[in-house]
PDB file of C-alpha atoms in Angstrom:
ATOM      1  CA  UNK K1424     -22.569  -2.541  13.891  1.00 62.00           C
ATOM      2  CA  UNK K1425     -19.055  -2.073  12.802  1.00 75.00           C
ATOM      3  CA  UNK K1426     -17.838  -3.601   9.533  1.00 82.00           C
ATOM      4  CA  UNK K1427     -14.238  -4.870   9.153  1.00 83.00           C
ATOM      5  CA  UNK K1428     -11.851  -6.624   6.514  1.00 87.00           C
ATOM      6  CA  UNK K1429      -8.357  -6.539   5.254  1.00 88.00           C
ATOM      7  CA  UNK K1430      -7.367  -5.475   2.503  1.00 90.00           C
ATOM      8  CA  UNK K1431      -5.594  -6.522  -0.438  1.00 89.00           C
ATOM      9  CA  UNK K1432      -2.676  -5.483  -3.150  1.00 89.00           C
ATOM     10  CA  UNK K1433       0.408  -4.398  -3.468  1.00 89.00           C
ATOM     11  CA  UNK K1434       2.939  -1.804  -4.236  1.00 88.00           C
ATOM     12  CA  UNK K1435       4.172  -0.927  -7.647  1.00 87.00           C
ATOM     13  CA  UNK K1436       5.827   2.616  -8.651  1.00 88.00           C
ATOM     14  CA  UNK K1437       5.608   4.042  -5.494  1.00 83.00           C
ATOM     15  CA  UNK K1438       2.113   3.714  -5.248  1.00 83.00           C
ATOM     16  CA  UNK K1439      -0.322   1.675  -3.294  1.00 86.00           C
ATOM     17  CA  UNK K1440      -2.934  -0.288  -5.635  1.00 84.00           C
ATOM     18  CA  UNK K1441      -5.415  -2.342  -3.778  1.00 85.00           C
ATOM     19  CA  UNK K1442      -7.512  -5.107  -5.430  1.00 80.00           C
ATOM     20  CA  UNK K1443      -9.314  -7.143  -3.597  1.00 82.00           C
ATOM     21  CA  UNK K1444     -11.142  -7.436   0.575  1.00 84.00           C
ATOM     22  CA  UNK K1445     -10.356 -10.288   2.346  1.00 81.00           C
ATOM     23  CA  UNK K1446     -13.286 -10.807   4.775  1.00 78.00           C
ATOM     24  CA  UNK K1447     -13.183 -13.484   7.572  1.00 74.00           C
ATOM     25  CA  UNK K1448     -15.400 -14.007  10.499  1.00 71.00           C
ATOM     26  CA  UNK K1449     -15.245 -10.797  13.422  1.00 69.00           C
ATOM     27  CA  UNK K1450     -16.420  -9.711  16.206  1.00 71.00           C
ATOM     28  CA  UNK K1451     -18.810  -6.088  16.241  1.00 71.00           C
ATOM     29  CA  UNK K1452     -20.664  -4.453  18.106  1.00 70.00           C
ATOM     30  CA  UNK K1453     -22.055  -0.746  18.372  1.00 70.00           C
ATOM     31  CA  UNK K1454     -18.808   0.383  18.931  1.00 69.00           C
ATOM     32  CA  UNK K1455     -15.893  -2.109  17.718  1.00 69.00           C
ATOM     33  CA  UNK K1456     -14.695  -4.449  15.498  1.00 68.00           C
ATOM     34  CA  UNK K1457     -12.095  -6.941  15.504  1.00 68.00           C
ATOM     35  CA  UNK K1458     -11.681  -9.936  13.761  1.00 67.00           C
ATOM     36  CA  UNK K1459     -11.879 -13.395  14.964  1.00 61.00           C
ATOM     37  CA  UNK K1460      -9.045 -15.179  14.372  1.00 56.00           C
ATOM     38  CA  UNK K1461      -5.497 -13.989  13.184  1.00 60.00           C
ATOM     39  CA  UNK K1462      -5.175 -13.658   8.848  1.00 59.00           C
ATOM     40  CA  UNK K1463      -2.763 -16.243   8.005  1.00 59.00           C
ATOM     41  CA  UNK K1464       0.796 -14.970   6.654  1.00 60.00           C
ATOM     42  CA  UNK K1465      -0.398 -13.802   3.620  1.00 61.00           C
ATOM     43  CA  UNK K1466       2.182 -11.442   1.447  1.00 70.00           C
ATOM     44  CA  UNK K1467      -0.779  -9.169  -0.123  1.00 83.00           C
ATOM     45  CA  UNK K1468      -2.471  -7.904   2.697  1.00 86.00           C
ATOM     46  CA  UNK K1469      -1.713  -4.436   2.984  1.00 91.00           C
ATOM     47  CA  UNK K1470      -3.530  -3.032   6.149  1.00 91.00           C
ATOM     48  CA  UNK K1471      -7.338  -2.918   6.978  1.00 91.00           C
ATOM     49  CA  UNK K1472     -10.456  -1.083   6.857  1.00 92.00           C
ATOM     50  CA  UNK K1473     -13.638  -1.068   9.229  1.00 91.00           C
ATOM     51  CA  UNK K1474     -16.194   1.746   9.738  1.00 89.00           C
ATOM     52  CA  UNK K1475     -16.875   3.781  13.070  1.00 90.00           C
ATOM     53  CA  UNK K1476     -20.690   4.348  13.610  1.00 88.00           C
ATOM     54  CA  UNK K1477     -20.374   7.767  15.117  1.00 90.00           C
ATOM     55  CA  UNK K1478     -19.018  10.962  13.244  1.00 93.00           C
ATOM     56  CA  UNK K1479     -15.348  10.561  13.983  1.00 94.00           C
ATOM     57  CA  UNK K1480     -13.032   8.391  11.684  1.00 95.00           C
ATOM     58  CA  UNK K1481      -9.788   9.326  13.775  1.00 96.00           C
ATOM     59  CA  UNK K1482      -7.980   6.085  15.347  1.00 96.00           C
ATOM     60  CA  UNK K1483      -8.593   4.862  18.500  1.00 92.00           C
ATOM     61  CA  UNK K1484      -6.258   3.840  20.774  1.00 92.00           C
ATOM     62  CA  UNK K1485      -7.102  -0.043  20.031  1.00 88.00           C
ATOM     63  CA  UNK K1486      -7.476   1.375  16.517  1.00 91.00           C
ATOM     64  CA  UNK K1487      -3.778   2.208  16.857  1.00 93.00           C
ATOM     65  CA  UNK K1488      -2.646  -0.924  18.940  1.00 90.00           C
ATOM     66  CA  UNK K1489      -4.508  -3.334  15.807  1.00 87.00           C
ATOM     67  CA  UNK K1490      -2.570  -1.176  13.184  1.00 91.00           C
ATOM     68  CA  UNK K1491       0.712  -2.437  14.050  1.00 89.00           C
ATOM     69  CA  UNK K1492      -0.550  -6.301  13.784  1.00 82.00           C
ATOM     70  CA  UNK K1493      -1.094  -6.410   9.730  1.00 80.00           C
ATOM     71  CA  UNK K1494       0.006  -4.245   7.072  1.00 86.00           C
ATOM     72  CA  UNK K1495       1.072  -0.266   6.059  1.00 92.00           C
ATOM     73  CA  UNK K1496      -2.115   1.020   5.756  1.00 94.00           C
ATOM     74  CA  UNK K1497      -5.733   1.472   7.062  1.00 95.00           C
ATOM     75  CA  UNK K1498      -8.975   2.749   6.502  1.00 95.00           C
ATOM     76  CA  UNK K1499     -11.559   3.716   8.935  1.00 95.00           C
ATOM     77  CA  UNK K1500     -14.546   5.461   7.020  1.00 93.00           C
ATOM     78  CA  UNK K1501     -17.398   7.013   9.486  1.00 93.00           C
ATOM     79  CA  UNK K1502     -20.871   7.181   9.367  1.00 92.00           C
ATOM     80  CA  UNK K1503     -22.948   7.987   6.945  1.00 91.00           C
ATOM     81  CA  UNK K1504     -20.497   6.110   4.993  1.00 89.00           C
ATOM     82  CA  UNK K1505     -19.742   8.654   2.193  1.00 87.00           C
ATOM     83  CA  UNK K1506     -16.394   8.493  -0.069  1.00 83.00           C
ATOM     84  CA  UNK K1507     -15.322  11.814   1.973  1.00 89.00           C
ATOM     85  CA  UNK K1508     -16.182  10.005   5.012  1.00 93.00           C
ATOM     86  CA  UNK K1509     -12.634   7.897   4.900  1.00 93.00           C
ATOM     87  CA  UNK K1510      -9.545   8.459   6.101  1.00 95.00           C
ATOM     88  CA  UNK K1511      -6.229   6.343   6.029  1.00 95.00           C
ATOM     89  CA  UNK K1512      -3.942   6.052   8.552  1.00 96.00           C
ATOM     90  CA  UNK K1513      -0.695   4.932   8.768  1.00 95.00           C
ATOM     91  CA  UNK K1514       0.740   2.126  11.345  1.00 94.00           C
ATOM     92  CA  UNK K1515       1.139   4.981  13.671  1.00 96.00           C
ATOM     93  CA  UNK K1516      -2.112   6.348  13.286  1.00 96.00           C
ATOM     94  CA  UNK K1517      -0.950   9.313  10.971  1.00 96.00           C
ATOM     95  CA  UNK K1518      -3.591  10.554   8.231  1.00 96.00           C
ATOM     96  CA  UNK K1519      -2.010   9.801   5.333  1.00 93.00           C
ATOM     97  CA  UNK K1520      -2.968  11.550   1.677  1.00 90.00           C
ATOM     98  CA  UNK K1521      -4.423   9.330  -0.282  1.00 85.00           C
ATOM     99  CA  UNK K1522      -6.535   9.604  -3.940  1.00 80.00           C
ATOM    100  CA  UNK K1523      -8.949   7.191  -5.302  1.00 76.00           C
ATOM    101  CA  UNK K1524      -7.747   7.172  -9.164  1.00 70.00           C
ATOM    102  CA  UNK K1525     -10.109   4.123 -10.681  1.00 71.00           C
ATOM    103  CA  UNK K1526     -12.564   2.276  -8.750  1.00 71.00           C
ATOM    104  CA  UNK K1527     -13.235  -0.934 -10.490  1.00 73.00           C
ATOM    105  CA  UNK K1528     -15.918  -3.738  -9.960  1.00 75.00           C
ATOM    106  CA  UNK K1529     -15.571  -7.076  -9.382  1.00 75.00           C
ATOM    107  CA  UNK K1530     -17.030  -8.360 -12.537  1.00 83.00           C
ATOM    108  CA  UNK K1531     -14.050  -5.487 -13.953  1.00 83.00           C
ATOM    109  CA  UNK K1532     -11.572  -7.043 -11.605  1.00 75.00           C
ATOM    110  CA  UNK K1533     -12.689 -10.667 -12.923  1.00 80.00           C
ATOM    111  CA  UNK K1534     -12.341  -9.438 -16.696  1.00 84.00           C
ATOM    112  CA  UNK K1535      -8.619  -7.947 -16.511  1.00 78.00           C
ATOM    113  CA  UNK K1536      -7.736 -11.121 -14.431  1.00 78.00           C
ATOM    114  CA  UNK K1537      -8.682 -12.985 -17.389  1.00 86.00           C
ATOM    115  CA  UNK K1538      -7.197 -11.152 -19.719  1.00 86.00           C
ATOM    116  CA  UNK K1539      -4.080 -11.126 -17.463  1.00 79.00           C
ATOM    117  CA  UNK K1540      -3.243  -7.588 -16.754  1.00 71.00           C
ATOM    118  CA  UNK K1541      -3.697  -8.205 -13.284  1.00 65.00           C
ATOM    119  CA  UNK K1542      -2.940 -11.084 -10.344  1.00 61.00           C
TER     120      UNK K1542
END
């Protein structure tokens, strides 16, 4: 099955730091994913991610059509579900460049809320 959320953050110094999935009830099968019901206006979402099952992590066309519903960016990784196995996309469907500088855990993400260095 496909997997699917949006995701969350914001923009700050010309770069795109995202914090947090939002996950909500969606539809999959072997070979799409869409979500259930429409996100609420919500000013962090910045785009999605969802996985393809197969080896190809290039947009469909409903890929593309869903891109210009929510957000600048989005992810579609590909099996086996590697870090070099994703790709992001623009609303267009363009690959854009894209480096993962810190990847931090939720307990992390917890921590430096509390402390206040981040929403």
């Amino acid at each position: 099955l496909e997997f699917f959320c949006f995701l969350e953050g914001k923009i700050e110094n010309n770069r795109i730091i995202l914090d947090g999935m939002i996950f909500q009830p969606y539809y999959a099968s072997k070979n799409s994913a869409m979500p259930r019901i429409d996100l609420p206006i919500y000013n962090r979402v910045l785009g999605s991610l969802h996985s393809h099952p197969g080896p190809s992590n290039r947009p469909s066309s409903a890929d593309k059509m869903f891109f210009h519903k929510t957000g600048i960016i989005h992810g579609i990784i590909k099996y086996p579900y590697r870090p070099d196995d994703l790709e992001i996309y623009d609303i267009e469907g363009r690959r854009l460049k894209f480096k993962v500088l810190k990847y931090v855990s939720s307990k992390e993400m917890d921590e430096l809320r509390k402390e206040g260095k981040v929403e």
